Amino acid sequence: MKVVILGSSAAALSAAEEFRRHDEQSDVTLISPEEGLPYSKVLLPYVLRGKIPYQGLTIRESDYFTRLNLRYVQGEAARLEEAEHRLILKDGTVCSYDKLLIATGARASTPNIPGIQDSRVCYMRTKEDLDHMMPLLHPGARVAVIGSGFVALQAAWAARFRGLPVTVLGHRIMPSAMDEAGAEVVAQAIRDSGVELLAPVHTKSIEPGPDGGLRICLEEGLWVDADVILVGAGVKPNTEFLAGSGILVEKGIPVNGKMQTSHPDVYAAGDVAAGPTVFGEEHVLHSLWPTAVEMGRVAGGQMAGVDLPYDGSLNMNVTQMFHVTVASVGKFRQQDVDECVVLPEELGYGRLCVFGKDGVLCGATLIGGSEGVSFLGKLRPLIARHQPMTRHPQELGDYVNKQVFARNWEEGQPG
Ligand SMILES: Cc1cc2nc3c(=O)[nH]c(=O)nc-3n(C[C@H](O)[C@H](O)[C@H](O)COP(=O)(O)OP(=O)(O)OC[C@H]3O[C@@H](n4cnc5c(N)ncnc54)[C@H](O)[C@@H]3O)c2cc1C
């Protein structure tokens, strides 16, 4: 069997590894435009902050492809002829396949702002973005960040950590990673770190500044001068090469619980794919590393003929920024929940809120430290199993620990 995997990041590697666990013989080719060994995008802000060296981005050893008997082709998919099971690369190479996995991820969105096409406007999605940005962040450079989502704030924190003056121009703080009240607490942490936060504001244009820099003009009548602009405005799945292929594409590529697209021999996983969630939603884009790994694992198994169970993804995100740990799991936005229990700070978790809907646990957010992250880790399987919500904070803490204890005990019993 000929298997082609597009991409060489979280979803692609996880799929290739799972496939090889079940099938050592088939011809497996990974195709990606990237040069060099696979790396982690999650670690880009850590390199920017100087927390890890540049080489620390690499996530597989130099003998990875030979050891797993995988062929690596540096190239980019340009067109898919599904009926013929053929893929055409940008350089004209034609690849045939029996099973194809699309793990082409996503790229940084470019907002439609006049003047944004300037070499001093940077993004943080790839290693090349980091290479481009690093020399611009020299001592004294004034940094403006457009966006206040998860990645934009990581970029802002990294620039501030390097001692640079930073202004963040945003809307709602971390809409996909923090509840509304928690966002206010993060906003305060941002300000306490010496970052100027202007939110909500709307960028109108980017123009030449009076001192050779750039000037960001806001619809609110204000302006901000900067030497470097970092943009974090969300991501766009890489699906353009599928135009005319017959594969259904919506916001991403909708997939079922086997990671199959609208064509059964074509699978999709990771940031490019919209899959089922533990909450019963059919097609959701998570854009998270663990979700990409899990979807890739299922796709790899399925392509090898192994029907791995998949209960749907459950988003979980943990990061350190502005001297706090910010984490969330499941659902926590006002429109998705009808109950919130705030755990007392004396428990030592920091600000930890647990959310419920219709009497069932559905999510939690944390602004605190590592103890709270471990609590969230215990809560995660309970959310996935739709456990009932309990109202008293202490009871909730006991309940979580009891549930975990009971599960461990069950798992520990001889068969
Ligand atoms: C700065 C930053 C910080 C992040 N932090 C976190 C975090 O803390 N926690 C978390 O869970 N997630 C985080 N993420 C998100 C996480 O990195 C992504 O969810 C994850 O990388 C998705 O993996 P993927 O394999 O689906 O796609 P990607 O990592 O986007 O990789 C896509 C692959 O496809 C290749 N490709 C693209 N187009 C083509 C084509 N036409 N033909 C062939 N190959 C192609 C690319 O070169 C690449 O190899 C972060 C992302 C960024 C940018």
Short mmCIF file of C-alpha atoms and ligand atoms in Angstrom, two decimals:
data_model
loop_
_atom_site.label_atom_id
_atom_site.label_comp_id
_atom_site.label_asym_id
_atom_site.label_seq_id
_atom_site.Cartn_x
_atom_site.Cartn_y
_atom_site.Cartn_z
CA MET A 1 0.00 0.00 0.00
CA LYS A 2 1.17 3.54 -0.78
CA VAL A 3 0.49 6.09 1.94
CA VAL A 4 1.14 9.79 1.47
CA ILE A 5 1.11 12.18 4.43
CA LEU A 6 1.11 15.92 3.78
CA GLY A 7 2.93 17.83 6.52
CA SER A 8 5.70 17.12 9.00
CA SER A 9 4.34 18.56 12.22
CA ALA A 10 2.22 17.36 15.15
CA ALA A 11 -0.55 15.56 13.23
CA ALA A 12 1.66 14.17 10.45
CA LEU A 13 4.33 12.72 12.77
CA SER A 14 1.77 11.23 15.13
CA ALA A 15 -0.01 9.58 12.18
CA ALA A 16 3.20 8.19 10.69
CA GLU A 17 4.29 6.77 14.05
CA GLU A 18 0.91 5.14 14.74
CA PHE A 19 0.79 3.74 11.21
CA ARG A 20 4.22 2.15 11.65
CA ARG A 21 3.10 0.57 14.92
CA HIS A 22 0.70 -1.57 12.87
CA ASP A 23 2.32 -1.74 9.45
CA GLU A 24 6.09 -1.94 8.92
CA GLN A 25 5.96 -2.78 5.21
CA SER A 26 3.87 -0.23 3.36
CA ASP A 27 5.48 2.62 1.48
CA VAL A 28 4.99 5.81 3.55
CA THR A 29 5.99 9.24 2.21
CA LEU A 30 5.79 12.50 4.12
CA ILE A 31 5.70 15.63 1.98
CA SER A 32 6.28 19.09 3.38
CA PRO A 33 7.98 22.29 2.19
CA GLU A 34 10.03 22.41 5.36
CA GLU A 35 13.78 21.95 5.38
CA GLY A 36 15.44 20.15 8.28
CA LEU A 37 14.09 18.13 11.14
CA PRO A 38 10.55 18.53 12.52
CA TYR A 39 10.12 21.22 15.16
CA SER A 40 7.49 22.43 17.59
CA LYS A 41 5.61 25.68 17.01
CA VAL A 42 4.53 25.63 20.66
CA LEU A 43 8.16 26.30 21.60
CA LEU A 44 8.65 29.37 19.39
CA PRO A 45 7.73 31.86 22.16
CA TYR A 46 10.08 30.06 24.56
CA VAL A 47 12.98 30.60 22.13
CA LEU A 48 11.95 34.23 21.75
CA ARG A 49 12.05 34.60 25.52
CA GLY A 50 15.45 32.93 25.67
CA LYS A 51 14.05 30.11 27.83
CA ILE A 52 15.29 27.43 25.45
CA PRO A 53 17.97 27.55 22.74
CA TYR A 54 17.00 27.70 19.07
CA GLN A 55 18.10 24.06 18.55
CA GLY A 56 15.63 23.10 21.30
CA LEU A 57 12.78 23.58 18.80
CA THR A 58 13.65 20.26 17.16
CA ILE A 59 11.36 17.44 18.27
CA ARG A 60 12.76 14.38 16.44
CA GLU A 61 16.28 12.91 16.15
CA SER A 62 18.36 13.07 12.98
CA ASP A 63 17.78 9.36 12.16
CA TYR A 64 13.99 9.69 12.61
CA PHE A 65 12.92 9.14 9.00
CA THR A 66 15.32 6.26 8.32
CA ARG A 67 14.56 4.58 11.64
CA LEU A 68 10.83 4.57 10.89
CA ASN A 69 11.41 3.72 7.25
CA LEU A 70 9.63 6.89 6.10
CA ARG A 71 10.46 8.69 2.88
CA TYR A 72 10.66 12.47 3.29
CA VAL A 73 10.07 14.64 0.23
CA GLN A 74 10.58 18.39 0.45
CA GLY A 75 7.69 19.74 -1.59
CA GLU A 76 4.33 21.40 -1.46
CA ALA A 77 0.97 19.99 -2.55
CA ALA A 78 -0.51 22.19 -5.28
CA ARG A 79 -3.47 20.12 -6.57
CA LEU A 80 -5.35 16.97 -5.72
CA GLU A 81 -6.96 14.77 -8.37
CA GLU A 82 -8.94 12.56 -6.04
CA ALA A 83 -10.66 10.45 -8.71
CA GLU A 84 -7.22 9.33 -9.98
CA HIS A 85 -5.71 9.15 -6.46
CA ARG A 86 -3.03 11.58 -7.61
CA LEU A 87 -1.38 14.51 -5.93
CA ILE A 88 0.48 17.16 -7.90
CA LEU A 89 3.24 19.10 -6.18
CA LYS A 90 4.16 22.71 -6.86
CA ASP A 91 7.23 21.64 -8.88
CA GLY A 92 5.06 19.40 -11.10
CA THR A 93 5.94 16.08 -9.43
CA VAL A 94 3.03 13.64 -9.51
CA CYS A 95 2.54 11.30 -6.53
CA SER A 96 0.04 8.49 -6.47
CA TYR A 97 -1.45 7.10 -3.28
CA ASP A 98 -3.81 4.51 -1.90
CA LYS A 99 -4.40 6.48 1.31
CA LEU A 100 -3.72 10.17 1.76
CA LEU A 101 -3.55 12.14 5.02
CA ILE A 102 -3.88 15.90 4.85
CA ALA A 103 -2.03 17.32 7.85
CA THR A 104 -1.15 20.68 6.30
CA GLY A 105 -2.09 22.65 9.42
CA ALA A 106 -2.78 26.33 9.24
CA ARG A 107 -0.96 29.60 8.64
CA ALA A 108 -1.16 32.97 10.35
CA SER A 109 -4.07 35.08 9.13
CA THR A 110 -3.18 38.44 7.61
CA PRO A 111 -5.79 41.02 8.58
CA ASN A 112 -7.00 43.35 5.87
CA ILE A 113 -5.23 46.49 7.13
CA PRO A 114 -3.79 49.02 4.66
CA GLY A 115 0.01 49.16 5.04
CA ILE A 116 0.33 45.73 6.65
CA GLN A 117 2.63 44.45 3.85
CA ASP A 118 5.77 45.86 5.45
CA SER A 119 8.87 43.83 6.31
CA ARG A 120 8.71 45.15 9.88
CA VAL A 121 5.28 43.55 10.35
CA CYS A 122 5.88 40.04 11.71
CA TYR A 123 3.91 36.90 12.56
CA MET A 124 4.74 34.01 14.86
CA ARG A 125 3.73 30.77 13.20
CA THR A 126 6.90 29.19 11.80
CA LYS A 127 10.64 28.98 12.37
CA GLU A 128 11.08 31.32 9.38
CA ASP A 129 8.83 33.87 11.14
CA LEU A 130 11.09 33.65 14.18
CA ASP A 131 14.23 34.06 12.01
CA HIS A 132 12.67 37.16 10.48
CA MET A 133 11.51 38.66 13.77
CA MET A 134 14.55 38.08 16.03
CA PRO A 135 16.95 40.67 14.51
CA LEU A 136 14.17 43.28 14.52
CA LEU A 137 13.72 42.90 18.29
CA HIS A 138 17.01 44.64 19.08
CA PRO A 139 17.44 46.57 22.36
CA GLY A 140 15.26 49.67 22.42
CA ALA A 141 12.96 48.60 19.59
CA ARG A 142 9.39 49.74 20.22
CA VAL A 143 7.04 46.79 19.77
CA ALA A 144 3.32 46.94 19.01
CA VAL A 145 1.23 43.80 19.03
CA ILE A 146 -1.96 43.68 16.98
CA GLY A 147 -4.28 41.11 18.58
CA SER A 148 -4.97 39.90 22.11
CA GLY A 149 -5.50 36.18 21.56
CA PHE A 150 -3.35 33.40 22.92
CA VAL A 151 -0.48 33.62 20.40
CA ALA A 152 -0.48 37.44 20.21
CA LEU A 153 -0.10 37.65 23.99
CA GLN A 154 2.66 35.05 24.00
CA ALA A 155 4.53 37.22 21.48
CA ALA A 156 3.88 40.34 23.59
CA TRP A 157 5.14 38.62 26.73
CA ALA A 158 8.27 37.37 24.94
CA ALA A 159 9.06 40.88 23.67
CA ARG A 160 8.47 42.36 27.14
CA PHE A 161 10.62 39.62 28.66
CA ARG A 162 13.42 40.82 26.38
CA GLY A 163 13.10 44.22 28.03
CA LEU A 164 11.40 45.98 25.13
CA PRO A 165 8.63 48.57 25.41
CA VAL A 166 5.43 46.82 24.28
CA THR A 167 1.94 48.05 23.42
CA VAL A 168 -0.87 45.55 22.83
CA LEU A 169 -3.77 46.64 20.62
CA GLY A 170 -6.60 44.19 21.01
CA HIS A 171 -10.21 43.34 21.63
CA ARG A 172 -11.29 40.67 24.10
CA ILE A 173 -8.30 39.04 25.90
CA MET A 174 -7.79 35.36 24.97
CA PRO A 175 -11.35 34.64 23.75
CA SER A 176 -10.66 30.96 23.09
CA ALA A 177 -8.59 30.34 26.23
CA MET A 178 -10.15 32.27 29.13
CA ASP A 179 -13.58 33.13 30.55
CA GLU A 180 -14.79 36.74 30.46
CA ALA A 181 -14.02 37.60 34.12
CA GLY A 182 -10.67 35.77 33.94
CA ALA A 183 -9.76 37.86 30.89
CA GLU A 184 -9.92 40.95 33.12
CA VAL A 185 -7.49 39.33 35.56
CA VAL A 186 -5.09 38.50 32.70
CA ALA A 187 -5.45 42.11 31.48
CA GLN A 188 -4.29 43.33 34.89
CA ALA A 189 -1.32 40.91 34.83
CA ILE A 190 -0.39 42.29 31.40
CA ARG A 191 -0.47 45.88 32.70
CA ASP A 192 1.42 44.91 35.88
CA SER A 193 4.19 43.57 33.64
CA GLY A 194 4.70 47.04 32.21
CA VAL A 195 2.92 46.42 28.92
CA GLU A 196 0.60 49.13 27.65
CA LEU A 197 -2.73 47.47 26.86
CA LEU A 198 -5.22 49.27 24.64
CA ALA A 199 -8.42 47.23 24.39
CA PRO A 200 -10.89 47.27 22.83
CA VAL A 201 -9.42 49.20 19.89
CA HIS A 202 -9.55 48.68 16.12
CA THR A 203 -6.59 49.14 13.77
CA LYS A 204 -7.40 51.34 10.76
CA SER A 205 -4.06 51.50 8.95
CA ILE A 206 -0.29 51.17 9.24
CA GLU A 207 1.62 54.16 7.91
CA PRO A 208 5.20 55.45 7.88
CA GLY A 209 6.04 56.97 11.27
CA PRO A 210 7.67 60.37 11.79
CA ASP A 211 11.01 58.85 12.90
CA GLY A 212 11.55 56.17 10.27
CA GLY A 213 9.38 53.72 12.20
CA LEU A 214 5.76 52.73 11.68
CA ARG A 215 2.60 54.40 12.91
CA ILE A 216 -0.50 52.34 13.69
CA CYS A 217 -3.61 54.50 13.30
CA LEU A 218 -6.65 53.38 15.25
CA GLU A 219 -10.31 53.90 14.39
CA GLU A 220 -10.69 55.41 17.86
CA GLY A 221 -8.59 58.40 16.72
CA LEU A 222 -5.41 57.35 18.58
CA TRP A 223 -2.11 56.22 17.10
CA VAL A 224 0.84 54.14 18.29
CA ASP A 225 4.39 54.47 16.94
CA ALA A 226 6.50 51.32 16.72
CA ASP A 227 9.65 49.89 15.15
CA VAL A 228 8.26 46.35 14.92
CA ILE A 229 4.67 45.15 14.71
CA LEU A 230 3.79 41.61 15.75
CA VAL A 231 0.45 40.38 14.43
CA GLY A 232 -1.57 37.61 16.09
CA ALA A 233 -4.91 37.52 14.33
CA GLY A 234 -5.77 33.84 14.32
CA VAL A 235 -5.03 31.16 11.75
CA LYS A 236 -6.31 29.98 8.39
CA PRO A 237 -6.27 26.26 7.50
CA ASN A 238 -4.05 25.37 4.51
CA THR A 239 -6.65 23.95 2.13
CA GLU A 240 -6.18 25.98 -1.09
CA PHE A 241 -4.66 23.04 -2.98
CA LEU A 242 -7.95 21.17 -2.55
CA ALA A 243 -9.86 23.56 -4.84
CA GLY A 244 -11.60 21.47 -7.49
CA SER A 245 -10.64 18.17 -5.81
CA GLY A 246 -14.15 17.31 -4.67
CA ILE A 247 -13.04 17.09 -1.02
CA LEU A 248 -15.49 19.05 1.13
CA VAL A 249 -13.87 22.11 2.69
CA GLU A 250 -15.67 24.45 5.05
CA LYS A 251 -13.78 26.54 7.65
CA GLY A 252 -11.44 23.56 7.75
CA ILE A 253 -11.87 20.04 6.39
CA PRO A 254 -14.76 18.30 8.14
CA VAL A 255 -13.80 14.80 9.30
CA ASN A 256 -15.64 11.98 11.04
CA GLY A 257 -14.47 10.01 14.09
CA LYS A 258 -12.14 7.98 11.83
CA MET A 259 -10.60 11.26 10.49
CA GLN A 260 -12.02 10.54 7.04
CA THR A 261 -12.88 13.48 4.83
CA SER A 262 -15.77 13.43 2.37
CA HIS A 263 -13.72 10.80 0.50
CA PRO A 264 -12.97 7.61 2.47
CA ASP A 265 -9.37 7.21 1.21
CA VAL A 266 -8.50 10.79 2.12
CA TYR A 267 -8.00 11.58 5.80
CA ALA A 268 -7.34 14.90 7.53
CA ALA A 269 -5.99 15.68 11.00
CA GLY A 270 -4.69 18.58 13.07
CA ASP A 271 -5.25 22.30 12.59
CA VAL A 272 -6.53 21.80 9.05
CA ALA A 273 -9.33 19.46 10.17
CA ALA A 274 -12.62 20.09 11.94
CA GLY A 275 -13.49 17.00 13.95
CA PRO A 276 -15.92 15.72 16.58
CA THR A 277 -15.63 16.84 20.20
CA VAL A 278 -16.48 15.16 23.50
CA PHE A 279 -19.43 17.55 23.71
CA GLY A 280 -21.10 15.90 20.73
CA GLU A 281 -20.29 18.67 18.25
CA GLU A 282 -19.59 17.28 14.79
CA HIS A 283 -16.97 19.57 13.31
CA VAL A 284 -14.86 21.88 15.43
CA LEU A 285 -11.45 23.41 14.68
CA HIS A 286 -9.36 23.32 17.85
CA SER A 287 -5.99 24.54 16.57
CA LEU A 288 -4.20 22.90 19.51
CA TRP A 289 -1.15 20.65 19.58
CA PRO A 290 -2.59 17.76 21.68
CA THR A 291 -5.71 17.66 19.48
CA ALA A 292 -3.48 17.46 16.37
CA VAL A 293 -1.48 14.60 17.92
CA GLU A 294 -4.63 12.69 18.88
CA MET A 295 -6.31 13.19 15.49
CA GLY A 296 -3.07 12.14 13.78
CA ARG A 297 -2.87 9.01 15.91
CA VAL A 298 -6.41 7.99 14.99
CA ALA A 299 -5.81 8.72 11.27
CA GLY A 300 -2.55 6.71 11.32
CA GLY A 301 -4.32 3.75 12.90
CA GLN A 302 -7.24 3.93 10.49
CA MET A 303 -4.96 4.06 7.43
CA ALA A 304 -3.25 0.92 8.73
CA GLY A 305 -6.66 -0.74 9.09
CA VAL A 306 -6.90 -0.43 12.88
CA ASP A 307 -10.13 1.03 14.18
CA LEU A 308 -8.87 3.10 17.11
CA PRO A 309 -11.63 4.44 19.35
CA TYR A 310 -12.05 8.21 19.33
CA ASP A 311 -14.42 9.91 21.74
CA GLY A 312 -13.86 13.35 20.28
CA SER A 313 -11.41 16.03 21.22
CA LEU A 314 -11.40 18.06 24.42
CA ASN A 315 -9.48 21.32 24.23
CA MET A 316 -6.90 21.99 26.93
CA ASN A 317 -4.38 24.76 26.92
CA VAL A 318 -1.66 25.67 29.43
CA THR A 319 0.80 28.51 29.11
CA GLN A 320 2.98 30.80 31.18
CA MET A 321 2.81 34.49 30.50
CA PHE A 322 3.08 37.75 32.43
CA HIS A 323 4.31 35.90 35.57
CA VAL A 324 1.21 33.65 35.81
CA THR A 325 0.12 30.27 34.50
CA VAL A 326 -2.96 30.64 32.32
CA ALA A 327 -4.85 27.45 31.55
CA SER A 328 -8.26 26.27 30.42
CA VAL A 329 -10.12 23.13 29.49
CA GLY A 330 -13.47 22.53 27.81
CA LYS A 331 -16.19 25.17 27.75
CA PHE A 332 -16.17 28.35 29.80
CA ARG A 333 -17.68 31.12 27.68
CA GLN A 334 -20.86 32.77 29.00
CA GLN A 335 -23.00 31.51 26.12
CA ASP A 336 -21.90 27.87 26.70
CA VAL A 337 -22.31 27.52 30.48
CA ASP A 338 -24.99 28.12 33.12
CA GLU A 339 -23.05 27.47 36.33
CA CYS A 340 -19.68 28.53 37.71
CA VAL A 341 -17.97 27.48 40.94
CA VAL A 342 -15.00 29.59 42.01
CA LEU A 343 -12.63 27.58 44.18
CA PRO A 344 -11.37 29.47 47.24
CA GLU A 345 -7.89 30.92 46.79
CA GLU A 346 -6.90 29.31 50.17
CA LEU A 347 -6.86 25.94 48.40
CA GLY A 348 -3.69 27.20 46.74
CA TYR A 349 -4.72 26.85 43.12
CA GLY A 350 -4.92 30.58 42.33
CA ARG A 351 -8.04 31.72 40.49
CA LEU A 352 -9.68 28.45 39.53
CA CYS A 353 -13.23 28.41 38.12
CA VAL A 354 -15.15 25.28 37.24
CA PHE A 355 -18.04 25.54 34.80
CA GLY A 356 -21.14 23.44 34.28
CA LYS A 357 -24.04 23.22 31.88
CA ASP A 358 -27.33 21.48 32.71
CA GLY A 359 -25.80 20.03 35.88
CA VAL A 360 -22.82 18.49 34.05
CA LEU A 361 -19.15 19.50 34.29
CA CYS A 362 -18.07 21.19 31.07
CA GLY A 363 -14.91 23.24 31.65
CA ALA A 364 -12.52 25.12 33.88
CA THR A 365 -10.15 28.06 33.74
CA LEU A 366 -7.09 28.80 35.84
CA ILE A 367 -4.88 31.79 36.51
CA GLY A 368 -2.38 30.58 39.06
CA GLY A 369 0.36 28.02 39.31
CA SER A 370 1.27 24.38 38.70
CA GLU A 371 -0.99 23.00 41.51
CA GLY A 372 -3.98 24.36 39.62
CA VAL A 373 -2.77 22.78 36.37
CA SER A 374 -2.67 19.39 38.05
CA PHE A 375 -6.26 19.97 39.31
CA LEU A 376 -7.32 20.77 35.73
CA GLY A 377 -5.58 17.59 34.59
CA LYS A 378 -7.72 15.58 37.04
CA LEU A 379 -10.87 17.40 35.96
CA ARG A 380 -10.25 16.74 32.26
CA PRO A 381 -11.32 13.05 32.14
CA LEU A 382 -14.35 13.87 34.30
CA ILE A 383 -15.43 16.51 31.77
CA ALA A 384 -14.87 14.02 28.95
CA ARG A 385 -17.06 11.50 30.79
CA HIS A 386 -19.82 14.12 31.40
CA GLN A 387 -19.72 13.77 35.18
CA PRO A 388 -22.30 15.68 37.21
CA MET A 389 -21.42 19.12 38.51
CA THR A 390 -21.28 19.66 42.25
CA ARG A 391 -21.95 23.04 43.74
CA HIS A 392 -19.83 23.49 46.86
CA PRO A 393 -16.20 24.43 46.11
CA GLN A 394 -14.70 22.16 48.79
CA GLU A 395 -17.03 19.36 47.72
CA LEU A 396 -15.90 19.88 44.14
CA GLY A 397 -12.23 19.55 45.16
CA ASP A 398 -12.99 16.38 47.17
CA TYR A 399 -15.16 15.06 44.37
CA VAL A 400 -12.45 15.48 41.76
CA ASN A 401 -9.86 13.74 43.92
CA LYS A 402 -12.31 10.98 44.88
CA GLN A 403 -13.21 10.36 41.24
CA VAL A 404 -9.58 10.14 40.28
CA PHE A 405 -8.84 7.85 43.18
CA ALA A 406 -11.76 5.59 42.25
CA ARG A 407 -10.61 5.39 38.64
CA ASN A 408 -7.03 4.61 39.59
CA TRP A 409 -8.26 1.93 41.94
CA GLU A 410 -10.40 0.36 39.21
CA GLU A 411 -7.52 0.50 36.74
CA GLY A 412 -5.25 -1.08 39.34
CA GLN A 413 -7.44 -4.20 39.72
CA PRO A 414 -6.20 -7.43 38.16
CA GLY A 415 -8.06 -8.34 34.95
C1 LIG B 1 3.49 30.53 18.62
C2 LIG B 1 2.55 29.37 18.81
C3 LIG B 1 2.34 28.88 20.08
C4 LIG B 1 1.47 27.81 20.27
N1 LIG B 1 1.28 27.35 21.53
C5 LIG B 1 0.46 26.31 21.72
C6 LIG B 1 0.27 25.77 23.04
O1 LIG B 1 0.83 26.27 24.01
N2 LIG B 1 -0.55 24.70 23.18
C7 LIG B 1 -1.17 24.13 22.10
O2 LIG B 1 -1.89 23.15 22.27
N3 LIG B 1 -1.01 24.62 20.86
C8 LIG B 1 -0.22 25.68 20.64
N4 LIG B 1 -0.03 26.16 19.38
C9 LIG B 1 -0.77 25.52 18.26
C10 LIG B 1 -0.03 24.29 17.72
O3 LIG B 1 1.28 24.65 17.38
C11 LIG B 1 -0.79 23.73 16.54
O4 LIG B 1 -2.06 23.33 16.97
C12 LIG B 1 -0.06 22.54 15.91
O5 LIG B 1 1.18 22.94 15.41
C13 LIG B 1 -0.90 21.94 14.80
O6 LIG B 1 -0.18 20.91 14.21
P1 LIG B 1 -0.52 20.42 12.73
O7 LIG B 1 0.35 19.24 12.48
O8 LIG B 1 -1.96 20.26 12.55
O9 LIG B 1 -0.12 21.63 11.75
P2 LIG B 1 1.11 22.59 11.64
O10 LIG B 1 1.94 22.56 12.87
O11 LIG B 1 0.57 23.88 11.16
O12 LIG B 1 1.98 21.94 10.47
C14 LIG B 1 1.51 21.86 9.16
C15 LIG B 1 2.52 21.10 8.31
O13 LIG B 1 2.03 21.02 6.96
C16 LIG B 1 3.00 21.54 6.05
N5 LIG B 1 2.28 22.08 4.89
C17 LIG B 1 1.54 23.19 4.81
N6 LIG B 1 1.02 23.34 3.57
C18 LIG B 1 1.45 22.27 2.86
C19 LIG B 1 1.25 21.82 1.53
N7 LIG B 1 0.49 22.49 0.65
N8 LIG B 1 1.84 20.67 1.13
C20 LIG B 1 2.60 19.95 2.00
N9 LIG B 1 2.81 20.32 3.28
C21 LIG B 1 2.24 21.46 3.70
C22 LIG B 1 3.77 22.56 6.89
O14 LIG B 1 5.01 22.85 6.33
C23 LIG B 1 3.86 21.80 8.22
O15 LIG B 1 4.86 20.82 8.18
C24 LIG B 1 0.82 27.22 19.16
C25 LIG B 1 1.05 27.71 17.87
C26 LIG B 1 1.91 28.78 17.70
C27 LIG B 1 2.14 29.30 16.32
#
